[in-house]
XYZ file of C-alpha atoms in Angstrom:
775
model
C 108.250 99.759 133.600
C 111.472 97.818 133.401
C 114.857 99.468 133.897
C 118.239 98.168 132.847
C 121.778 98.161 134.131
C 124.880 99.248 132.315
C 125.693 96.787 129.573
C 128.872 95.585 128.010
C 128.972 94.625 124.358
C 128.467 90.936 123.759
C 129.231 88.816 120.733
C 127.147 85.959 119.403
C 127.421 82.436 120.730
C 130.779 80.902 119.994
C 131.855 83.932 118.027
C 129.068 83.428 115.478
C 126.494 86.115 114.765
C 123.217 84.439 113.872
C 120.824 86.347 111.651
C 117.452 87.638 112.783
C 114.511 85.344 112.071
C 111.355 87.344 111.649
C 109.161 85.139 109.491
C 106.667 82.521 110.521
C 108.983 79.553 110.122
C 110.681 77.869 113.056
C 114.175 78.836 114.034
C 115.975 77.061 116.774
C 113.691 76.617 119.705
C 110.756 78.359 118.053
C 108.273 75.541 117.954
C 105.096 75.541 119.895
C 104.189 79.212 119.532
C 100.825 80.010 121.097
C 98.370 82.352 119.449
C 97.420 85.575 121.156
C 94.206 87.009 119.777
C 92.946 90.569 120.000
C 94.506 93.467 121.829
C 96.854 92.632 124.693
C 95.664 92.704 128.266
C 98.652 94.834 129.117
C 101.168 96.719 127.026
C 104.731 97.683 127.692
C 105.991 100.730 125.872
C 109.531 100.093 124.618
C 112.037 100.984 127.304
C 115.532 102.240 126.534
C 118.801 102.682 128.335
C 122.474 103.140 127.638
C 125.391 101.486 129.240
C 127.966 103.682 130.856
C 130.930 101.625 129.712
C 133.329 102.629 127.012
C 131.239 100.970 124.309
C 128.037 102.891 125.039
C 125.688 100.029 124.255
C 122.058 100.853 123.600
C 119.165 98.720 124.823
C 115.417 98.719 124.219
C 112.807 96.104 124.982
C 109.054 95.595 125.139
C 106.093 93.594 123.894
C 105.152 93.382 120.223
C 102.961 91.194 118.034
C 104.758 88.857 115.645
C 102.383 88.412 112.698
C 102.519 86.485 109.458
C 101.407 83.351 107.622
C 102.733 79.916 108.553
C 103.790 77.073 106.256
C 100.212 75.770 105.827
C 98.774 79.170 104.981
C 97.241 80.079 108.346
C 97.626 83.602 109.666
C 99.102 83.932 113.141
C 99.496 86.721 115.678
C 101.851 85.911 118.566
C 102.572 88.182 121.498
C 106.359 88.321 121.819
C 108.937 90.116 123.946
C 111.477 91.854 121.736
C 114.898 92.813 123.093
C 117.452 94.984 121.238
C 120.927 95.314 122.744
C 123.346 97.281 120.599
C 123.195 95.590 117.208
C 121.743 92.340 118.586
C 118.069 91.341 118.532
C 116.377 88.641 120.601
C 112.754 87.517 120.600
C 111.256 85.703 123.622
C 107.940 84.107 124.468
C 108.101 85.613 127.957
C 109.780 88.589 129.597
C 113.384 87.514 130.342
C 113.529 89.972 133.254
C 110.772 88.046 135.003
C 112.017 84.657 133.801
C 115.809 84.519 134.280
C 117.513 81.907 132.170
C 114.841 81.753 129.480
C 116.251 81.164 126.007
C 115.292 83.403 123.064
C 113.294 81.704 120.310
C 114.939 83.948 117.717
C 118.130 85.983 117.861
C 120.718 87.553 115.631
C 122.272 90.815 114.489
C 120.909 93.800 112.629
C 123.099 94.174 109.588
C 123.374 96.597 106.661
C 121.094 94.558 104.402
C 118.112 94.847 106.745
C 115.363 97.143 105.477
C 112.608 98.430 107.755
C 109.373 99.898 106.413
C 106.386 101.275 108.278
C 103.230 99.849 106.659
C 100.712 101.856 108.677
C 97.518 100.501 110.234
C 96.086 97.058 109.582
C 93.166 95.191 111.072
C 94.419 92.052 112.823
C 92.033 89.817 114.800
C 89.354 92.528 114.831
C 91.789 95.109 116.200
C 93.812 97.886 114.575
C 97.575 97.441 114.794
C 100.459 99.468 113.377
C 102.636 97.171 111.266
C 106.393 97.289 110.658
C 107.895 95.118 107.924
C 111.438 93.771 107.763
C 113.067 92.425 104.636
C 116.451 91.732 103.106
C 117.287 94.172 100.346
C 119.269 91.453 98.562
C 116.260 89.137 98.562
C 112.925 90.850 99.134
C 111.104 87.512 99.202
C 112.393 87.086 102.730
C 110.056 89.167 104.839
C 108.737 89.367 108.376
C 106.405 91.640 110.284
C 105.801 92.871 113.808
C 102.913 95.052 114.963
C 102.196 97.479 117.797
C 98.922 98.696 119.326
C 99.735 102.407 118.937
C 101.492 104.661 116.455
C 103.788 105.875 119.231
C 105.100 102.400 119.996
C 105.612 101.692 116.295
C 107.589 104.915 116.007
C 109.825 103.950 118.916
C 110.556 100.536 117.468
C 111.389 102.107 114.082
C 113.820 104.417 115.846
C 115.240 101.540 117.869
C 116.043 99.487 114.770
C 117.474 102.578 113.097
C 119.748 103.148 116.078
C 120.819 99.504 116.096
C 121.735 99.754 112.413
C 123.808 102.811 113.180
C 125.623 100.821 115.864
C 126.388 98.102 113.315
C 127.498 100.678 110.737
C 129.745 102.362 113.266
C 131.464 99.102 114.205
C 131.927 98.260 110.540
C 133.373 101.711 109.843
C 136.020 101.291 112.549
C 137.724 98.604 110.505
C 138.496 95.149 111.800
C 139.197 91.977 109.910
C 137.714 91.214 106.517
C 135.993 88.212 108.045
C 134.150 90.411 110.552
C 133.047 92.752 107.795
C 131.724 89.864 105.755
C 129.813 88.580 108.771
C 128.309 92.020 109.234
C 127.168 92.097 105.606
C 125.817 88.565 105.407
C 122.253 87.964 104.238
C 119.656 88.145 106.959
C 117.892 84.818 107.128
C 114.155 85.352 107.313
C 113.252 81.809 106.361
C 114.617 79.915 109.350
C 117.915 78.805 107.849
C 121.030 80.834 107.319
C 122.853 80.783 103.977
C 126.570 80.430 104.655
C 128.021 81.102 101.225
C 126.461 84.215 99.806
C 128.183 87.382 100.907
C 127.922 91.044 100.034
C 131.196 92.911 100.394
C 130.972 95.862 98.032
C 130.353 98.574 100.622
C 127.217 99.802 102.318
C 124.625 100.361 99.589
C 121.200 101.928 100.178
C 121.583 101.674 103.912
C 118.337 103.419 104.665
C 115.239 103.268 106.761
C 112.123 103.519 104.648
C 109.808 105.373 106.923
C 108.833 108.820 108.062
C 109.774 108.951 111.611
C 112.174 111.388 113.345
C 115.789 110.371 113.349
C 116.265 109.722 117.067
C 114.601 107.999 120.010
C 116.320 109.933 122.771
C 115.464 113.587 123.144
C 118.246 114.476 125.583
C 121.387 112.579 124.674
C 124.816 113.164 123.311
C 125.617 111.366 120.100
C 127.833 108.295 119.860
C 130.821 110.442 119.089
C 130.583 112.216 122.405
C 131.757 115.351 120.682
C 129.780 117.505 123.067
C 127.825 119.206 120.300
C 124.149 118.785 119.682
C 122.619 118.068 116.286
C 119.475 120.016 116.961
C 117.108 120.561 114.131
C 115.186 123.773 114.728
C 112.540 124.200 112.074
C 110.424 127.028 113.429
C 106.934 128.005 112.376
C 107.701 128.351 108.676
C 109.687 125.158 108.135
C 112.668 125.467 105.812
C 111.029 127.420 103.012
C 109.455 130.852 103.300
C 105.710 130.544 102.777
C 103.290 133.199 101.560
C 100.818 132.627 104.401
C 100.241 135.452 106.862
C 98.313 134.125 109.829
C 96.358 136.501 112.056
C 94.601 135.474 115.260
C 91.003 136.695 114.917
C 89.298 135.001 117.889
C 90.073 132.941 120.977
C 87.349 130.431 121.867
C 87.544 128.003 124.809
C 91.299 128.376 125.017
C 91.719 127.711 121.285
C 93.145 130.347 118.975
C 91.376 130.840 115.632
C 93.602 132.151 112.820
C 92.872 133.460 109.351
C 95.292 133.655 106.448
C 94.891 137.326 105.597
C 96.836 136.918 102.345
C 94.435 134.257 101.120
C 91.332 136.146 102.256
C 92.325 139.196 100.186
C 91.964 137.109 97.027
C 88.226 136.859 97.628
C 88.052 133.071 97.223
C 86.966 132.270 100.727
C 89.036 132.179 103.872
C 91.719 129.717 104.926
C 91.389 129.360 108.691
C 92.843 127.165 111.401
C 92.185 126.340 115.034
C 95.319 125.878 117.146
C 95.427 124.383 120.629
C 98.061 123.247 123.104
C 97.258 119.707 124.273
C 98.760 118.125 127.388
C 99.715 114.852 125.735
C 102.250 113.452 123.324
C 101.760 113.862 119.594
C 101.349 110.083 119.363
C 98.453 110.150 121.835
C 96.662 113.023 120.100
C 97.099 111.342 116.730
C 95.641 108.068 118.027
C 92.609 109.863 119.470
C 91.916 111.743 116.223
C 92.208 108.609 114.115
C 90.182 106.359 116.458
C 86.698 105.539 115.098
C 85.289 104.108 118.338
C 81.921 105.801 118.804
C 81.899 105.811 122.594
C 85.175 107.723 122.710
C 84.402 110.149 119.896
C 81.101 111.093 121.550
C 83.180 112.660 124.318
C 84.936 115.223 122.139
C 83.600 115.292 118.556
C 80.225 116.979 118.018
C 80.172 116.374 114.254
C 81.986 113.255 113.077
C 81.415 110.963 116.059
C 79.288 108.341 114.264
C 81.860 106.966 111.868
C 82.194 103.625 110.133
C 85.217 102.332 108.236
C 84.327 101.499 104.620
C 87.689 100.703 103.107
C 91.412 100.890 103.830
C 94.461 101.092 101.555
C 98.216 100.867 102.114
C 97.977 101.369 105.870
C 97.965 105.167 105.493
C 94.675 105.807 103.703
C 91.070 104.915 104.472
C 87.482 105.805 103.582
C 84.906 106.407 106.312
C 81.139 106.917 106.340
C 79.434 109.055 108.943
C 76.096 110.459 110.018
C 75.072 113.349 112.231
C 71.879 114.893 113.492
C 71.832 118.586 112.505
C 69.595 119.493 115.433
C 72.814 119.973 117.408
C 73.771 122.711 114.949
C 70.420 124.092 113.797
C 66.748 123.116 113.917
C 64.216 121.626 111.477
C 66.564 119.844 109.153
C 66.733 116.231 108.050
C 69.538 113.961 109.166
C 72.762 114.157 107.208
C 75.351 111.615 106.113
C 78.707 111.962 104.431
C 81.698 110.057 103.104
C 85.271 111.274 103.332
C 88.797 109.955 102.982
C 91.628 110.209 105.481
C 95.266 110.090 104.513
C 97.955 110.331 107.169
C 101.701 110.229 107.547
C 104.450 111.178 109.966
C 107.295 113.467 108.973
C 110.966 113.089 109.863
C 110.499 115.676 112.587
C 107.878 113.481 114.296
C 104.886 115.623 113.270
C 101.695 113.913 112.099
C 99.581 115.169 109.200
C 96.062 113.936 108.412
C 94.323 115.009 105.192
C 90.522 114.764 105.077
C 88.667 115.122 101.773
C 84.992 114.583 100.832
C 84.473 111.526 98.653
C 81.988 109.103 97.136
C 82.079 105.329 97.497
C 80.017 102.593 95.881
C 79.620 100.777 99.202
C 77.737 103.743 100.631
C 75.237 105.184 98.114
C 72.617 107.741 99.121
C 70.636 106.539 102.122
C 66.884 106.862 102.562
C 65.955 109.460 105.163
C 69.351 111.135 105.026
C 70.578 114.078 103.039
C 74.081 113.549 101.618
C 76.379 116.449 102.445
C 80.058 117.178 102.027
C 82.464 117.693 104.886
C 84.754 120.633 104.238
C 88.273 119.587 103.166
C 90.553 119.921 106.160
C 93.926 118.944 107.564
C 95.103 117.973 111.035
C 98.680 118.687 112.028
C 100.007 117.378 115.329
C 103.470 118.530 116.352
C 105.184 117.488 119.548
C 106.773 120.125 121.752
C 109.782 119.384 123.906
C 109.463 120.160 127.588
C 111.865 122.497 129.390
C 114.721 120.990 131.370
C 113.620 119.276 134.548
C 110.039 118.786 133.333
C 108.577 115.380 132.555
C 105.366 116.715 131.027
C 104.626 116.123 127.364
C 102.751 118.570 125.192
C 101.847 118.853 121.554
C 100.446 121.536 119.292
C 97.318 120.510 117.396
C 96.209 122.467 114.324
C 93.017 121.895 112.351
C 92.933 123.828 109.075
C 90.106 124.232 106.541
C 88.776 126.513 103.866
C 85.585 128.450 104.635
C 83.320 130.036 102.031
C 80.530 131.036 104.421
C 79.554 134.696 104.500
C 78.811 134.279 108.207
C 82.532 133.898 108.892
C 83.168 137.603 108.232
C 80.562 138.680 110.778
C 81.529 136.059 113.355
C 85.218 136.955 113.452
C 84.225 140.535 114.271
C 82.349 139.297 117.359
C 78.961 140.216 115.927
C 75.955 137.907 116.057
C 76.133 135.284 113.379
C 74.747 131.908 112.400
C 78.273 130.745 111.675
C 78.325 128.839 114.973
C 75.611 126.578 113.535
C 77.647 125.527 110.507
C 79.786 122.511 109.711
C 83.029 124.560 109.433
C 82.521 125.881 112.951
C 81.898 122.346 114.236
C 85.153 121.248 112.609
C 87.112 124.112 114.189
C 85.566 123.236 117.566
C 87.029 119.727 117.373
C 90.390 121.047 118.623
C 88.769 122.388 121.796
C 86.902 119.113 122.277
C 90.083 117.121 121.789
C 91.964 119.264 124.300
C 89.272 118.924 126.974
C 88.803 115.190 126.375
C 92.510 114.428 126.796
C 92.694 116.739 129.813
C 89.788 114.893 131.440
C 91.423 111.503 130.816
C 94.927 111.643 132.304
C 95.561 107.996 131.456
C 95.580 108.921 127.761
C 98.476 111.316 128.177
C 100.531 108.943 130.313
C 103.815 108.209 128.671
C 106.594 106.064 130.053
C 109.968 107.390 131.060
C 111.358 105.864 127.875
C 110.194 108.925 125.999
C 112.886 111.124 127.516
C 116.145 109.382 128.302
C 119.429 110.977 129.246
C 122.613 109.118 128.543
C 126.299 109.095 129.289
C 128.360 107.813 126.404
C 132.102 107.580 126.167
C 134.065 109.191 123.376
C 134.273 106.488 120.749
C 135.171 108.628 117.779
C 135.945 112.224 117.014
C 134.125 112.166 113.685
C 131.095 110.063 114.426
C 128.708 112.488 112.746
C 129.506 110.635 109.553
C 127.958 107.507 111.021
C 125.445 108.978 113.441
C 122.517 110.866 111.987
C 120.524 111.752 115.068
C 118.271 114.809 114.978
C 117.459 116.529 118.277
C 113.979 117.994 118.347
C 112.870 121.643 118.472
C 113.981 122.725 121.953
C 114.736 126.108 123.502
C 117.628 124.745 125.556
C 120.817 122.838 125.026
C 120.574 119.078 125.203
C 122.148 117.880 128.459
C 125.451 116.250 127.646
C 127.468 114.240 130.119
C 126.109 112.524 133.227
C 122.415 111.745 132.769
C 121.920 111.144 136.499
C 122.252 114.800 137.451
C 119.547 115.943 139.821
C 117.363 118.983 139.392
C 119.412 120.728 142.100
C 122.531 120.167 140.008
C 120.823 121.739 137.022
C 119.845 124.773 139.044
C 123.390 125.222 140.371
C 125.081 125.505 136.981
C 127.621 128.302 136.695
C 126.818 131.696 135.231
C 128.512 130.842 131.968
C 126.137 127.975 131.293
C 123.125 130.077 132.319
C 124.179 132.753 129.873
C 124.509 130.119 127.183
C 120.968 128.949 127.773
C 119.662 132.511 127.772
C 121.376 133.198 124.473
C 119.597 130.226 122.976
C 116.254 131.598 124.093
C 117.168 134.949 122.615
C 117.514 133.224 119.238
C 113.729 133.285 119.008
C 113.740 137.064 119.358
C 116.394 137.608 116.705
C 115.069 135.082 114.217
C 113.647 137.888 112.079
C 117.106 139.423 111.823
C 118.478 136.120 110.614
C 116.130 136.309 107.646
C 118.080 139.316 106.408
C 121.324 137.390 106.212
C 122.146 135.107 103.323
C 124.522 132.190 103.011
C 126.608 132.260 99.833
C 128.691 129.196 98.944
C 132.452 129.575 99.112
C 133.348 128.572 95.579
C 137.055 128.367 96.334
C 136.328 126.029 99.238
C 133.987 123.600 97.478
C 135.496 123.704 93.971
C 139.160 123.315 93.075
C 140.720 126.825 93.174
C 143.839 125.681 91.297
C 141.894 125.018 88.094
C 140.693 127.953 85.981
C 136.881 128.059 85.601
C 135.165 127.196 82.351
C 132.192 129.059 80.976
C 129.063 126.943 81.386
C 126.889 127.911 78.442
C 123.386 126.570 79.157
C 122.367 127.238 75.533
C 124.503 124.274 74.483
C 122.238 121.936 76.422
C 118.557 121.179 76.083
C 116.289 118.711 77.803
C 112.858 117.394 76.996
C 111.311 119.949 79.397
C 111.951 123.464 78.126
C 113.198 126.400 80.166
C 110.504 128.954 80.931
C 110.573 132.388 79.358
C 109.051 134.027 82.441
C 106.954 133.196 85.521
C 103.724 133.039 83.501
C 105.016 130.261 81.278
C 103.754 126.729 81.975
C 105.012 123.166 81.523
C 108.573 124.388 82.015
C 111.354 124.935 84.524
C 113.209 127.949 85.797
C 116.015 128.383 88.319
C 115.048 130.496 91.352
C 117.544 131.941 93.805
C 118.007 130.320 97.186
C 116.536 133.217 99.164
C 113.232 131.394 99.554
C 114.861 128.654 101.640
C 116.094 128.650 105.225
C 119.346 126.804 105.902
C 121.721 126.353 108.824
C 123.811 129.419 109.646
C 127.387 129.696 110.884
C 126.318 129.594 114.540
C 123.667 126.891 114.140
C 125.305 124.473 116.575
C 125.247 127.176 119.261
C 121.963 129.012 118.764
C 120.027 127.042 116.090
C 119.878 130.156 113.909
C 118.875 129.582 110.307
C 119.548 132.031 107.517
C 118.363 132.672 104.002
C 120.021 130.750 101.262
C 121.838 132.502 98.447
C 122.534 131.691 94.816
C 123.224 127.980 94.241
C 126.758 126.664 93.873
C 125.884 124.624 90.771
C 124.122 125.835 87.650
C 120.992 124.066 86.416
C 121.589 123.552 82.706
C 118.733 121.262 81.633
C 115.763 119.188 82.800
C 114.468 115.972 81.244
C 110.891 114.738 81.731
C 110.842 111.092 80.706
C 108.115 108.470 80.555
C 109.326 104.948 81.401
C 107.767 101.523 81.858
C 109.608 100.822 85.108
C 111.793 102.879 87.426
C 115.085 103.401 85.582
C 118.467 103.991 87.205
C 121.725 105.251 85.665
C 119.992 107.663 83.318
C 123.329 109.404 82.740
C 124.567 106.413 80.755
C 121.629 106.556 78.345
C 122.481 107.935 74.886
C 119.713 110.545 75.262
C 121.293 111.984 78.383
C 123.194 115.227 77.940
C 125.982 113.721 80.044
C 126.862 111.631 76.995
C 126.962 114.616 74.654
C 130.267 116.149 73.551
C 129.494 119.347 75.451
C 128.550 117.369 78.569
C 131.787 115.413 78.553
C 133.765 118.654 78.581
C 132.176 119.953 81.775
C 134.333 119.636 84.926
C 131.507 118.110 86.996
C 127.804 117.296 86.590
C 125.379 116.367 89.366
C 122.460 114.356 88.013
C 119.338 114.056 90.176
C 116.904 111.432 88.870
C 113.553 111.663 90.675
C 111.733 108.414 89.890
C 107.998 109.152 90.102
C 105.679 106.131 90.559
C 102.549 106.352 88.402
C 100.932 104.785 85.350
C 103.185 105.135 83.427
C 106.237 105.837 85.572
C 108.112 109.082 85.134
C 111.667 110.286 85.624
C 112.345 113.948 86.313
C 116.058 114.389 85.650
C 117.880 117.523 86.799
C 121.361 118.339 85.478
C 123.576 120.665 87.537
C 126.997 121.738 86.268
C 130.084 123.137 88.003
C 132.529 125.530 86.390
C 135.495 123.814 88.041
C 136.261 120.321 89.366
C 135.153 119.490 92.882
C 137.630 120.108 95.677
C 138.190 116.621 97.063
C 138.837 117.960 100.582
C 135.568 119.891 100.744
C 132.196 118.753 102.043
C 131.005 118.415 98.460
C 134.079 116.341 97.641
C 133.450 114.027 100.589
C 129.872 113.637 99.403
C 130.692 113.032 95.741
C 133.402 110.438 96.435
C 132.190 109.221 99.832
C 130.313 106.157 100.983
C 126.604 105.612 100.426
C 126.182 105.666 104.196
C 127.640 109.181 104.353
C 125.563 110.311 101.381
C 122.325 108.975 102.865
C 123.026 110.883 106.064
C 123.670 114.182 104.269
C 121.609 114.385 101.050
C 118.846 116.871 101.832
C 115.955 118.339 99.875
C 113.694 121.264 100.803
C 110.323 121.410 98.995
C 107.965 124.351 98.686
C 104.656 124.671 96.838
C 104.757 128.298 95.681
C 101.351 128.184 93.989
C 98.666 125.554 94.238
C 95.869 123.991 96.234
C 96.369 124.617 99.933
C 95.862 120.958 100.906
C 98.686 119.929 98.586
C 100.842 122.552 100.273
C 100.062 121.031 103.683
C 100.760 117.500 102.428
C 104.139 118.394 100.914
C 105.098 120.845 103.644
C 108.253 122.942 103.755
C 110.395 120.797 106.026
C 113.832 119.724 104.933
C 113.970 115.995 104.263
C 116.972 113.703 104.400
C 116.065 111.723 101.299
C 118.375 108.845 102.155
C 116.356 108.301 105.335
C 112.951 108.565 103.664
C 113.266 106.660 100.390
C 115.802 104.475 98.619
C 118.602 106.478 97.028
C 121.172 104.911 94.732
C 124.423 106.652 93.866
C 126.430 106.190 90.672
C 129.844 107.871 90.404
C 131.677 107.758 87.090
C 133.878 110.003 84.963
C 132.830 113.633 85.508
C 129.433 113.047 87.105
C 127.555 111.739 90.121
C 124.020 110.471 89.588
C 121.545 110.116 92.452
C 118.519 107.948 91.681
C 115.708 108.748 94.117
C 113.099 105.969 94.173
C 109.995 107.771 95.439
C 107.979 104.569 95.055
C 110.106 102.782 97.671
C 108.045 104.380 100.460
C 104.292 103.902 100.762
C 103.995 107.330 102.351
C 105.953 109.025 99.565
C 103.812 107.196 97.005
C 100.596 108.492 98.530
C 101.880 112.090 98.734
C 103.178 112.073 95.167
C 99.836 110.631 94.066
C 98.088 113.661 95.551
C 100.606 116.006 93.931
C 100.128 114.440 90.487
C 96.388 115.041 90.770
C 97.001 118.791 90.899
C 100.389 119.044 89.164
C 99.138 121.083 86.204
C 98.173 123.897 88.593
C 101.231 123.731 90.866
C 104.386 125.802 90.970
C 106.955 123.794 92.936
C 110.353 124.943 94.199
C 113.029 122.449 95.237
C 116.393 123.124 96.867
C 119.135 120.510 97.049
C 121.916 120.693 99.605
C 124.319 118.692 101.745
C 123.480 118.840 105.425
C 126.185 120.391 107.596
C 126.703 118.648 110.928
C 130.026 120.055 112.125
C 131.118 123.609 112.798
C 133.726 123.548 110.041
C 130.982 122.720 107.526
C 128.792 125.701 108.464
C 127.145 127.724 107.142
C 125.240 125.485 104.777
C 124.936 126.430 101.147
C 122.497 125.426 98.433
C 123.844 123.106 95.758
C 121.057 123.741 93.289
C 117.460 124.844 92.899
C 114.664 124.290 90.407
C 111.182 125.700 89.911
C 108.680 123.468 88.110
C 105.881 125.494 86.566
C 102.590 123.619 86.023
C 104.136 120.510 84.502
C 101.892 118.403 82.262
C 102.318 114.637 82.714
C 101.305 113.962 79.111
C 104.238 116.049 77.870
C 106.757 113.463 79.119
C 108.690 111.845 76.283
C 109.472 108.095 76.170
C 113.044 107.446 77.246
C 113.562 104.601 74.817
C 111.634 105.988 71.861
């Protein structure tokens, strides 16, 4: 694996910053590309390093596939060496480390108009690759794609481009001449020629990464600000919303723990169970093994679904597979079985993978002679990476396989009595975790991961407030991230003074006192966030009404209510020291109305529409209104519009004031939503999860500030992953009770503890009840 030396920031040739060329057309020196078919003979995982100079330049490089369609309509797949240095990108035909002096065939800068989207898996030249798309948000016709052999490599490249964009944003934020800013915001030329006239100089708009990956590549680094504090994001077992599940370990089989949800089992509708195992590999590796359909490999760990065949694939994150199995391995004297099921997968912002498996039917695979069609129990895989202790280079992940069991044999089996449950399909599915663990353990090459996975860095202090520009999330660790010199030896770590050792111990103790934290609540400081010099006005919700009515009680349906914030876990006052999260309290803003509109296409700036309550006489008298417009992709499209009111104007010096009147870049880095399915189908609960999500990093968010309101338009359809999840939710929406909490993420000690801006509970909403916006 290549290593790099300390780098100093470089400009483009002759002071010009050429734009990145990522399409199939020829840039300078790009002619004569040779095709590379199939999987590569060798792969280089992206390698990263930081320079130790005052600029702190970031570097990552490795092999990728450049794919696309050329000018005569032929598809191509070229093996290329991609090199990212700070905000600069270079593409080579050969490794420049092994070929000094070689010129890049494409090069340029990563600017604010670059959009990066993870498209999932695609079959290219008879092989499965993970595709990443680049396009210019000012002209989406200009597109380019690269592909990687594994999900892990695709994730690293997504993070690398995200980090490079942050470098560009940071340099832009530091000022400089107008000319330099215009160069930074110039269109990215994806067609082989660079437009020299068109410019975009109205601020950083929608500067987001459409994807689902975690927000940082380096697990043990300080941020660009060098502030010495760590932005760790400790989620814990229950995520950021308190769930009703109560898991009890009922058996341990082959090193795998078997849990039952005792709350669910008391309802008498079957048992929700899960198998949980610790696997000595990265989450990326485990995910690739689970998703791989290669029969020879699955025979080594999967006793049930080893004979699989891909029938169809959609959107890169959804496929349909057909499988057969011989039941003699489970029980005797039965005919052969076959089945069809769908798989839907995605990766969350915390790096965890989720795979949903549901029985299905498909016209390409009707009933087969000699086989009995059966249904595979609905199940979910969850693969979460675990950070290693300091000084350890091992990688581990936690694999969970969850399913619903309606077999009467389960009750006898969990009590250790003789049962035929071990000859059932649910038992075979639970046993897959043990098979996966043993298979990976017996194949060390699978769990090999390059040193690029964990990189320590030494960055100089470039700003005292860089958290506004740097949105890096450190993973769930029990220890402090190592700040300062990354070359410290293990002996140096062991010889830290007693003060530091006590600090580390206190962080471990946070696990033990987490239950106590649940008893504390975080109430917003009204005088801090709202202007204390202005007398409050009475916000009378009865003066406002939306198209979705307010519920009378919890049994009402097709309505909304406003729950307290106690069901959500948010960052406490000492979060930067011990990662402690606390219960939320009552929201700062009051939910006064909800609109449920039906629209032909996604519609922004709802607040300006005559039907919006913002335009009413009563709405214009309110000191401040926050409008959240959730644009739901469907047929037809929907807009769920939430109106939150404040009793006083916003304090411009507060965190809320900086958010309301700040830049889109700052808003994208702070706008956070916590979801929770209170009632509903358990698979929908697993798909939605309870993890806090930075919406500006997951989907496109547009912000519109005018008069006494701020509107945030959340385009759920801008992400293929979000589209697939919302599609699943809409299929069950009439039976769901959904809680949402909206807040601004606190990143600095002065901003802690966090508080909840607003909440909403949506009770069994009916899509057909939506009213046309323009009726």
